[in-house]
Amino acid sequence: MRRVIRIGRIRMPLRPRILFWYPAMAIGILLLFGVSVSIGEMPIPLGDVAAVLLGGGAEADRFIVTDLRLPRALVALGAGLALGVSGALLQNITRNPLASPDVIGILSGASAGAVAAIVLGATTAIAGGATAFAVLGGLAAAAAVFLLSGRDDAGGMRLILVGIGVTAISAAVTSLLLVSARVHEAAQAVVWLTGTLDGRTWTHAGPLLIAVVVVVPLLAPLLHPLSALALGDDLARSLGVRTSVVRTLGLAAATVLAAAAVAAAGPIAFIAFVAPQIVMRVIASPTPPVIGGGLGGALLLLATDAATRTLLPIPLPVGIVTVALGAPLFLVILRGRRRRLTV
């Protein structure tokens, strides 16, 4: 019989691999976070970074750590966690491993919203303007995808195809906004659209961290119903799961988290798609794990950012590297899914 952790009405399956891999990933995240703050043109030893984070350290180190590098590391941590959780939610809701916010158009819709905020000057006129516009764009894209794909085909390939269409429309809107923008604003938006952590400040980190801290804990009551959805709607209803409510809440949470990540760091592709699938296989879970997907996303984005700053001959935006690494894995999973469908 499967062991389950019960906290009030919240139930979580207890697996030996989870007891090992989740703490291991948390330790990896902590180490990579320290490395991210430590490396740069003026390297700071990890011991000095820890001293600054604990309230001590030299004055010069405090300025470099708290004002320059800590916001970037927090954006990498928050964006990776938000994208990983968002991808796991969508893959559970649709029962489709290809359904992640970057594949079905939510990131593109959020990008169009954020670019509109840049072009219209909302990033300077309104506090959190980019985040608000990105969330509206992401919600509009998600609503269009799920309404046009039809409720009876929530887990089918039609959803993916509609998502590709919404992605194309969102890209066209983004291009139109760039063409009509002034040169400085267009240049700012183009750099942001590559998906980058360069130049991140507390203005970017603050709204993202608020979204993560508020939304992720609220997902705890949905973990067990989301797992039940994997059994099919009829069986999930027989277990007392209100499938339409779970889907709506899960979709809203996935969209807000993905949009907050986009507003902070730009459209970083494939983290939301890859992280839940990798962790699902590592811990031998039958469904993409929500918590594990978040940990995996944070670990992947922090590791990718550290690699682009230390291993590559020239620093590249982290979004370009995630596309280069994630696209082959996407094709592998797509090929595997096609093979299962044709057997």
mmCIF file of C-alpha atoms in Angstrom:
data_model
loop_
_atom_site.group_PDB
_atom_site.id
_atom_site.type_symbol
_atom_site.label_atom_id
_atom_site.label_comp_id
_atom_site.label_asym_id
_atom_site.label_seq_id
_atom_site.Cartn_x
_atom_site.Cartn_y
_atom_site.Cartn_z
ATOM 1 C CA MET A 1 0.000 0.000 0.000
ATOM 2 C CA ARG A 2 1.296 3.467 -0.916
ATOM 3 C CA ARG A 3 2.241 5.632 2.071
ATOM 4 C CA VAL A 4 0.692 9.096 2.151
ATOM 5 C CA ILE A 5 1.592 12.243 4.108
ATOM 6 C CA ARG A 6 -1.544 13.932 5.509
ATOM 7 C CA ILE A 7 -1.583 17.571 6.613
ATOM 8 C CA GLY A 8 -5.235 18.372 7.304
ATOM 9 C CA ARG A 9 -7.074 17.756 4.029
ATOM 10 C CA ILE A 10 -3.805 17.816 2.081
ATOM 11 C CA ARG A 11 -2.444 14.425 1.039
ATOM 12 C CA MET A 12 0.887 13.729 -0.643
ATOM 13 C CA PRO A 13 2.281 10.353 -1.728
ATOM 14 C CA LEU A 14 5.449 9.347 0.106
ATOM 15 C CA ARG A 15 8.058 7.654 -2.070
ATOM 16 C CA PRO A 16 11.624 6.751 -1.047
ATOM 17 C CA ARG A 17 13.018 8.466 -4.135
ATOM 18 C CA ILE A 18 11.264 11.697 -3.162
ATOM 19 C CA LEU A 19 12.873 11.569 0.285
ATOM 20 C CA PHE A 20 16.284 11.432 -1.416
ATOM 21 C CA TRP A 21 15.928 13.554 -4.534
ATOM 22 C CA TYR A 22 13.939 16.516 -3.208
ATOM 23 C CA PRO A 23 16.483 17.339 -0.455
ATOM 24 C CA ALA A 24 19.298 16.690 -2.970
ATOM 25 C CA MET A 25 17.764 19.171 -5.419
ATOM 26 C CA ALA A 26 17.242 21.708 -2.632
ATOM 27 C CA ILE A 27 20.937 21.438 -1.681
ATOM 28 C CA GLY A 28 21.907 21.802 -5.352
ATOM 29 C CA ILE A 29 19.738 24.922 -5.644
ATOM 30 C CA LEU A 30 21.349 26.418 -2.548
ATOM 31 C CA LEU A 31 24.867 25.775 -3.882
ATOM 32 C CA LEU A 32 24.081 27.126 -7.359
ATOM 33 C CA PHE A 33 22.416 30.181 -5.830
ATOM 34 C CA GLY A 34 25.618 30.896 -3.910
ATOM 35 C CA VAL A 35 27.718 30.341 -7.040
ATOM 36 C CA SER A 36 25.463 32.692 -9.026
ATOM 37 C CA VAL A 37 26.039 35.455 -6.488
ATOM 38 C CA SER A 38 29.745 34.640 -6.208
ATOM 39 C CA ILE A 39 30.835 34.736 -9.887
ATOM 40 C CA GLY A 40 31.347 37.876 -11.967
ATOM 41 C CA GLU A 41 34.033 40.335 -12.987
ATOM 42 C CA MET A 42 34.987 40.585 -9.307
ATOM 43 C CA PRO A 43 34.617 37.047 -7.883
ATOM 44 C CA ILE A 44 33.619 36.874 -4.232
ATOM 45 C CA PRO A 45 34.357 33.686 -2.233
ATOM 46 C CA LEU A 46 31.311 31.730 -1.126
ATOM 47 C CA GLY A 47 32.238 32.313 2.524
ATOM 48 C CA ASP A 48 32.156 36.087 2.000
ATOM 49 C CA VAL A 49 28.823 35.778 0.138
ATOM 50 C CA ALA A 50 27.384 33.888 3.098
ATOM 51 C CA ALA A 51 28.731 36.535 5.479
ATOM 52 C CA VAL A 52 27.007 39.295 3.509
ATOM 53 C CA LEU A 53 23.719 37.371 3.344
ATOM 54 C CA LEU A 54 23.896 36.912 7.134
ATOM 55 C CA GLY A 55 24.298 40.661 7.651
ATOM 56 C CA GLY A 56 28.095 40.997 7.816
ATOM 57 C CA GLY A 57 30.916 41.237 5.274
ATOM 58 C CA ALA A 58 32.930 44.114 3.844
ATOM 59 C CA GLU A 59 31.118 47.206 2.587
ATOM 60 C CA ALA A 60 32.228 46.691 -1.028
ATOM 61 C CA ASP A 61 31.067 43.060 -0.929
ATOM 62 C CA ARG A 62 27.704 44.114 0.493
ATOM 63 C CA PHE A 63 27.153 46.540 -2.411
ATOM 64 C CA ILE A 64 28.115 43.974 -5.077
ATOM 65 C CA VAL A 65 26.084 41.177 -3.505
ATOM 66 C CA THR A 66 22.894 42.947 -2.422
ATOM 67 C CA ASP A 67 22.596 45.579 -5.144
ATOM 68 C CA LEU A 68 24.067 43.884 -8.210
ATOM 69 C CA ARG A 69 24.048 40.085 -8.005
ATOM 70 C CA LEU A 70 21.384 39.038 -5.511
ATOM 71 C CA PRO A 71 18.447 40.309 -7.660
ATOM 72 C CA ARG A 72 19.752 38.331 -10.662
ATOM 73 C CA ALA A 73 20.097 35.132 -8.621
ATOM 74 C CA LEU A 74 16.632 35.595 -7.092
ATOM 75 C CA VAL A 75 15.091 36.130 -10.547
ATOM 76 C CA ALA A 76 16.784 32.935 -11.794
ATOM 77 C CA LEU A 77 15.534 31.030 -8.735
ATOM 78 C CA GLY A 78 12.000 32.446 -8.867
ATOM 79 C CA ALA A 79 11.576 32.219 -12.642
ATOM 80 C CA GLY A 80 12.849 28.637 -12.749
ATOM 81 C CA LEU A 81 10.578 27.587 -9.899
ATOM 82 C CA ALA A 82 7.558 29.383 -11.397
ATOM 83 C CA LEU A 83 8.093 27.893 -14.853
ATOM 84 C CA GLY A 84 8.633 24.393 -13.480
ATOM 85 C CA VAL A 85 5.458 24.498 -11.388
ATOM 86 C CA SER A 86 3.515 26.027 -14.290
ATOM 87 C CA GLY A 87 4.628 23.295 -16.683
ATOM 88 C CA ALA A 88 3.779 20.511 -14.216
ATOM 89 C CA LEU A 89 0.308 21.978 -13.623
ATOM 90 C CA LEU A 90 -0.512 22.177 -17.335
ATOM 91 C CA GLN A 91 0.849 18.708 -18.065
ATOM 92 C CA ASN A 92 -1.318 17.276 -15.267
ATOM 93 C CA ILE A 93 -4.414 19.242 -16.285
ATOM 94 C CA THR A 94 -4.208 18.161 -19.931
ATOM 95 C CA ARG A 95 -2.602 14.754 -19.353
ATOM 96 C CA ASN A 96 -0.271 15.721 -22.177
ATOM 97 C CA PRO A 97 3.538 15.941 -21.686
ATOM 98 C CA LEU A 98 3.786 18.453 -24.541
ATOM 99 C CA ALA A 99 1.455 20.946 -22.858
ATOM 100 C CA SER A 100 3.738 23.520 -21.286
ATOM 101 C CA PRO A 101 3.265 27.305 -21.277
ATOM 102 C CA ASP A 102 5.872 27.845 -23.990
ATOM 103 C CA VAL A 103 4.394 25.213 -26.316
ATOM 104 C CA ILE A 104 0.712 26.157 -26.050
ATOM 105 C CA GLY A 105 1.192 29.904 -26.337
ATOM 106 C CA ILE A 106 0.938 31.213 -22.762
ATOM 107 C CA LEU A 107 4.518 32.523 -22.762
ATOM 108 C CA SER A 108 3.951 34.154 -26.154
ATOM 109 C CA GLY A 109 0.766 35.830 -24.921
ATOM 110 C CA ALA A 110 2.540 37.027 -21.785
ATOM 111 C CA SER A 111 5.420 38.279 -23.932
ATOM 112 C CA ALA A 112 3.033 40.280 -26.117
ATOM 113 C CA GLY A 113 1.525 41.805 -22.973
ATOM 114 C CA ALA A 114 4.919 42.685 -21.511
ATOM 115 C CA VAL A 115 6.130 44.193 -24.804
ATOM 116 C CA ALA A 116 2.933 46.280 -24.883
ATOM 117 C CA ALA A 117 3.803 47.504 -21.385
ATOM 118 C CA ILE A 118 7.309 48.504 -22.561
ATOM 119 C CA VAL A 119 6.055 50.224 -25.717
ATOM 120 C CA LEU A 120 3.232 52.054 -23.921
ATOM 121 C CA GLY A 121 5.535 53.168 -21.107
ATOM 122 C CA ALA A 122 3.633 51.237 -18.440
ATOM 123 C CA THR A 123 6.871 49.857 -16.996
ATOM 124 C CA THR A 124 7.776 53.332 -15.737
ATOM 125 C CA ALA A 125 4.324 54.833 -15.183
ATOM 126 C CA ILE A 126 2.794 51.943 -13.220
ATOM 127 C CA ALA A 127 4.446 49.919 -10.454
ATOM 128 C CA GLY A 128 4.541 46.313 -11.621
ATOM 129 C CA GLY A 129 3.205 47.389 -15.040
ATOM 130 C CA ALA A 130 5.089 44.686 -16.968
ATOM 131 C CA THR A 131 3.843 41.962 -14.622
ATOM 132 C CA ALA A 132 0.216 43.114 -14.851
ATOM 133 C CA PHE A 133 0.309 43.343 -18.660
ATOM 134 C CA ALA A 134 2.104 39.975 -18.903
ATOM 135 C CA VAL A 135 -0.513 38.288 -16.709
ATOM 136 C CA LEU A 136 -3.329 39.759 -18.823
ATOM 137 C CA GLY A 137 -1.623 38.611 -22.028
ATOM 138 C CA GLY A 138 -1.010 35.137 -20.629
ATOM 139 C CA LEU A 139 -4.589 34.776 -19.378
ATOM 140 C CA ALA A 140 -5.954 35.868 -22.761
ATOM 141 C CA ALA A 141 -3.758 33.328 -24.559
ATOM 142 C CA ALA A 142 -4.665 30.513 -22.137
ATOM 143 C CA ALA A 143 -8.386 31.269 -22.420
ATOM 144 C CA ALA A 144 -8.172 31.282 -26.221
ATOM 145 C CA VAL A 145 -6.312 27.952 -26.313
ATOM 146 C CA PHE A 146 -8.667 26.095 -23.987
ATOM 147 C CA LEU A 147 -11.862 27.553 -25.450
ATOM 148 C CA LEU A 148 -10.848 26.918 -29.070
ATOM 149 C CA SER A 149 -9.496 23.407 -28.425
ATOM 150 C CA GLY A 150 -12.790 22.282 -26.875
ATOM 151 C CA ARG A 151 -13.449 20.666 -23.502
ATOM 152 C CA ASP A 152 -13.659 17.159 -24.968
ATOM 153 C CA ASP A 153 -10.161 17.445 -26.386
ATOM 154 C CA ALA A 154 -8.392 18.942 -23.381
ATOM 155 C CA GLY A 155 -5.681 16.282 -23.529
ATOM 156 C CA GLY A 156 -5.481 15.801 -27.307
ATOM 157 C CA MET A 157 -3.229 17.083 -30.018
ATOM 158 C CA ARG A 158 -5.837 19.704 -30.973
ATOM 159 C CA LEU A 159 -4.804 21.677 -27.890
ATOM 160 C CA ILE A 160 -1.185 21.660 -29.059
ATOM 161 C CA LEU A 161 -2.169 22.754 -32.574
ATOM 162 C CA VAL A 162 -4.405 25.545 -31.268
ATOM 163 C CA GLY A 163 -1.563 26.595 -28.969
ATOM 164 C CA ILE A 164 0.808 26.813 -31.936
ATOM 165 C CA GLY A 165 -1.746 29.019 -33.693
ATOM 166 C CA VAL A 166 -2.115 31.283 -30.645
ATOM 167 C CA THR A 167 1.684 31.465 -30.444
ATOM 168 C CA ALA A 168 1.823 32.657 -34.059
ATOM 169 C CA ILE A 169 -0.867 35.288 -33.451
ATOM 170 C CA SER A 170 0.886 36.511 -30.295
ATOM 171 C CA ALA A 171 4.189 36.711 -32.193
ATOM 172 C CA ALA A 172 2.478 38.780 -34.892
ATOM 173 C CA VAL A 173 1.083 41.161 -32.259
ATOM 174 C CA THR A 174 4.544 41.440 -30.689
ATOM 175 C CA SER A 175 6.105 42.236 -34.098
ATOM 176 C CA LEU A 176 3.440 44.881 -34.754
ATOM 177 C CA LEU A 177 4.181 46.497 -31.391
ATOM 178 C CA LEU A 178 7.916 46.495 -32.113
ATOM 179 C CA VAL A 179 7.423 48.083 -35.547
ATOM 180 C CA SER A 180 5.289 50.863 -34.093
ATOM 181 C CA ALA A 181 7.611 51.485 -31.104
ATOM 182 C CA ARG A 182 10.303 54.117 -30.827
ATOM 183 C CA VAL A 183 13.874 52.944 -31.403
ATOM 184 C CA HIS A 184 14.923 52.947 -27.747
ATOM 185 C CA GLU A 185 11.822 51.076 -26.593
ATOM 186 C CA ALA A 186 12.065 48.586 -29.477
ATOM 187 C CA ALA A 187 15.716 47.871 -28.666
ATOM 188 C CA GLN A 188 14.823 47.371 -24.993
ATOM 189 C CA ALA A 189 12.015 44.976 -25.909
ATOM 190 C CA VAL A 190 14.139 42.979 -28.382
ATOM 191 C CA VAL A 191 16.852 42.366 -25.771
ATOM 192 C CA TRP A 192 14.204 41.373 -23.236
ATOM 193 C CA LEU A 193 12.550 38.959 -25.730
ATOM 194 C CA THR A 194 15.706 36.814 -25.879
ATOM 195 C CA GLY A 195 15.054 35.743 -22.292
ATOM 196 C CA THR A 196 17.885 37.189 -20.244
ATOM 197 C CA LEU A 197 18.942 37.595 -16.623
ATOM 198 C CA ASP A 198 21.379 40.423 -17.370
ATOM 199 C CA GLY A 199 20.624 43.686 -15.614
ATOM 200 C CA ARG A 200 17.933 42.242 -13.338
ATOM 201 C CA THR A 201 17.190 44.481 -10.378
ATOM 202 C CA TRP A 202 14.914 44.401 -7.361
ATOM 203 C CA THR A 203 12.229 45.934 -9.624
ATOM 204 C CA HIS A 204 12.184 42.649 -11.562
ATOM 205 C CA ALA A 205 12.710 40.332 -8.600
ATOM 206 C CA GLY A 206 10.076 41.845 -6.292
ATOM 207 C CA PRO A 207 6.847 41.133 -8.253
ATOM 208 C CA LEU A 208 8.125 37.680 -9.271
ATOM 209 C CA LEU A 209 8.903 36.638 -5.703
ATOM 210 C CA ILE A 210 5.533 37.954 -4.493
ATOM 211 C CA ALA A 211 3.750 35.873 -7.157
ATOM 212 C CA VAL A 212 5.696 32.740 -6.218
ATOM 213 C CA VAL A 213 5.257 33.172 -2.464
ATOM 214 C CA VAL A 214 1.515 33.834 -2.797
ATOM 215 C CA VAL A 215 0.513 31.329 -5.508
ATOM 216 C CA VAL A 216 2.653 28.236 -4.829
ATOM 217 C CA PRO A 217 1.439 27.586 -1.234
ATOM 218 C CA LEU A 218 -2.162 27.929 -2.437
ATOM 219 C CA LEU A 219 -1.587 24.922 -4.708
ATOM 220 C CA ALA A 220 -1.183 22.482 -1.799
ATOM 221 C CA PRO A 221 -4.901 21.468 -1.722
ATOM 222 C CA LEU A 222 -4.762 20.801 -5.494
ATOM 223 C CA LEU A 223 -1.896 18.274 -5.424
ATOM 224 C CA HIS A 224 -4.048 15.216 -4.713
ATOM 225 C CA PRO A 225 -6.908 16.187 -7.110
ATOM 226 C CA LEU A 226 -4.352 16.846 -9.866
ATOM 227 C CA SER A 227 -2.955 13.342 -9.411
ATOM 228 C CA ALA A 228 -6.489 11.948 -9.593
ATOM 229 C CA LEU A 229 -7.010 13.660 -12.966
ATOM 230 C CA ALA A 230 -4.400 11.304 -14.412
ATOM 231 C CA LEU A 231 -6.891 8.459 -13.893
ATOM 232 C CA GLY A 232 -9.398 10.082 -16.230
ATOM 233 C CA ASP A 233 -12.275 12.461 -15.592
ATOM 234 C CA ASP A 234 -14.889 9.810 -14.832
ATOM 235 C CA LEU A 235 -12.772 7.991 -12.248
ATOM 236 C CA ALA A 236 -11.597 11.293 -10.749
ATOM 237 C CA ARG A 237 -15.245 12.393 -10.311
ATOM 238 C CA SER A 238 -16.047 9.070 -8.666
ATOM 239 C CA LEU A 239 -13.283 9.857 -6.137
ATOM 240 C CA GLY A 240 -14.953 13.154 -5.317
ATOM 241 C CA VAL A 241 -12.761 15.423 -7.444
ATOM 242 C CA ARG A 242 -14.503 18.445 -8.967
ATOM 243 C CA THR A 243 -12.597 18.255 -12.241
ATOM 244 C CA SER A 244 -13.752 21.548 -13.760
ATOM 245 C CA VAL A 245 -12.855 23.499 -10.592
ATOM 246 C CA VAL A 246 -9.445 21.820 -10.336
ATOM 247 C CA ARG A 247 -8.701 22.522 -14.011
ATOM 248 C CA THR A 248 -9.759 26.175 -13.754
ATOM 249 C CA LEU A 249 -7.744 26.861 -10.598
ATOM 250 C CA GLY A 250 -4.729 24.975 -11.930
ATOM 251 C CA LEU A 251 -4.840 26.806 -15.261
ATOM 252 C CA ALA A 252 -5.134 30.206 -13.540
ATOM 253 C CA ALA A 253 -2.193 29.438 -11.235
ATOM 254 C CA ALA A 254 -0.060 28.116 -14.108
ATOM 255 C CA THR A 255 -0.767 31.242 -16.164
ATOM 256 C CA VAL A 256 -0.005 33.706 -13.348
ATOM 257 C CA LEU A 257 3.267 31.948 -12.502
ATOM 258 C CA ALA A 258 4.401 31.743 -16.142
ATOM 259 C CA ALA A 259 3.459 35.377 -16.782
ATOM 260 C CA ALA A 260 5.310 36.566 -13.659
ATOM 261 C CA ALA A 261 8.413 34.703 -14.834
ATOM 262 C CA VAL A 262 8.105 36.244 -18.304
ATOM 263 C CA ALA A 263 7.701 39.750 -16.886
ATOM 264 C CA ALA A 264 10.864 39.326 -14.796
ATOM 265 C CA ALA A 265 13.208 37.536 -17.191
ATOM 266 C CA GLY A 266 11.597 37.401 -20.622
ATOM 267 C CA PRO A 267 10.279 34.302 -22.394
ATOM 268 C CA ILE A 268 12.751 31.612 -21.268
ATOM 269 C CA ALA A 269 11.683 28.558 -23.239
ATOM 270 C CA PHE A 270 11.702 24.844 -22.430
ATOM 271 C CA ILE A 271 12.324 25.089 -18.660
ATOM 272 C CA ALA A 272 8.587 24.606 -18.023
ATOM 273 C CA PHE A 273 8.485 21.728 -20.491
ATOM 274 C CA VAL A 274 11.681 19.903 -19.550
ATOM 275 C CA ALA A 275 11.866 20.202 -15.747
ATOM 276 C CA PRO A 276 8.671 18.247 -14.820
ATOM 277 C CA GLN A 277 9.461 15.520 -17.365
ATOM 278 C CA ILE A 278 13.008 14.998 -16.063
ATOM 279 C CA VAL A 279 11.983 14.948 -12.390
ATOM 280 C CA MET A 280 9.033 12.647 -13.147
ATOM 281 C CA ARG A 281 11.449 10.060 -14.559
ATOM 282 C CA VAL A 282 14.034 10.534 -11.789
ATOM 283 C CA ILE A 283 11.565 9.909 -8.940
ATOM 284 C CA ALA A 284 9.538 7.342 -10.966
ATOM 285 C CA SER A 285 6.323 9.319 -10.577
ATOM 286 C CA PRO A 286 3.315 8.369 -12.738
ATOM 287 C CA THR A 287 2.495 12.065 -13.296
ATOM 288 C CA PRO A 288 4.583 15.263 -13.598
ATOM 289 C CA PRO A 289 5.261 16.321 -9.964
ATOM 290 C CA VAL A 290 4.282 19.911 -9.151
ATOM 291 C CA ILE A 291 6.754 20.439 -6.307
ATOM 292 C CA GLY A 292 9.465 18.441 -8.051
ATOM 293 C CA GLY A 293 8.868 20.379 -11.270
ATOM 294 C CA GLY A 294 9.426 23.642 -9.405
ATOM 295 C CA LEU A 295 12.631 22.387 -7.786
ATOM 296 C CA GLY A 296 13.831 21.016 -11.123
ATOM 297 C CA GLY A 297 13.051 24.283 -12.915
ATOM 298 C CA ALA A 298 14.966 26.359 -10.353
ATOM 299 C CA LEU A 299 17.912 23.948 -10.502
ATOM 300 C CA LEU A 300 18.008 23.957 -14.329
ATOM 301 C CA LEU A 301 17.791 27.736 -14.706
ATOM 302 C CA LEU A 302 20.404 28.445 -12.033
ATOM 303 C CA ALA A 303 22.737 25.821 -13.570
ATOM 304 C CA THR A 304 22.207 27.178 -17.098
ATOM 305 C CA ASP A 305 22.875 30.740 -15.947
ATOM 306 C CA ALA A 306 26.064 29.700 -14.148
ATOM 307 C CA ALA A 307 27.228 27.728 -17.207
ATOM 308 C CA THR A 308 26.628 30.625 -19.624
ATOM 309 C CA ARG A 309 28.706 32.924 -17.396
ATOM 310 C CA THR A 310 31.629 30.549 -16.794
ATOM 311 C CA LEU A 311 31.895 27.896 -19.528
ATOM 312 C CA LEU A 312 30.994 29.715 -22.752
ATOM 313 C CA PRO A 313 33.621 31.846 -24.553
ATOM 314 C CA ILE A 314 31.128 34.722 -24.715
ATOM 315 C CA PRO A 315 28.188 35.313 -22.360
ATOM 316 C CA LEU A 316 24.864 34.546 -24.039
ATOM 317 C CA PRO A 317 21.314 35.285 -22.866
ATOM 318 C CA VAL A 318 20.113 32.321 -20.861
ATOM 319 C CA GLY A 319 17.019 32.013 -23.068
ATOM 320 C CA ILE A 320 19.140 31.154 -26.106
ATOM 321 C CA VAL A 321 20.933 28.361 -24.221
ATOM 322 C CA THR A 322 17.701 26.823 -22.906
ATOM 323 C CA VAL A 323 16.315 26.710 -26.464
ATOM 324 C CA ALA A 324 19.492 25.025 -27.752
ATOM 325 C CA LEU A 325 19.340 22.389 -24.996
ATOM 326 C CA GLY A 326 15.569 21.955 -24.752
ATOM 327 C CA ALA A 327 14.641 21.669 -28.432
ATOM 328 C CA PRO A 328 16.327 18.251 -28.944
ATOM 329 C CA LEU A 329 14.632 16.870 -25.818
ATOM 330 C CA PHE A 330 11.295 18.175 -27.074
ATOM 331 C CA LEU A 331 11.759 16.233 -30.320
ATOM 332 C CA VAL A 332 12.719 13.079 -28.378
ATOM 333 C CA ILE A 333 9.570 13.246 -26.229
ATOM 334 C CA LEU A 334 7.416 14.085 -29.274
ATOM 335 C CA ARG A 335 8.837 11.071 -31.107
ATOM 336 C CA GLY A 336 8.245 8.825 -28.080
ATOM 337 C CA ARG A 337 4.641 10.021 -27.763
ATOM 338 C CA ARG A 338 4.019 9.421 -31.473
ATOM 339 C CA ARG A 339 5.434 5.892 -31.163
ATOM 340 C CA ARG A 340 3.096 5.089 -28.240
ATOM 341 C CA LEU A 341 0.110 6.401 -30.194
ATOM 342 C CA THR A 342 0.909 4.253 -33.223
ATOM 343 C CA VAL A 343 1.658 0.986 -31.362
#
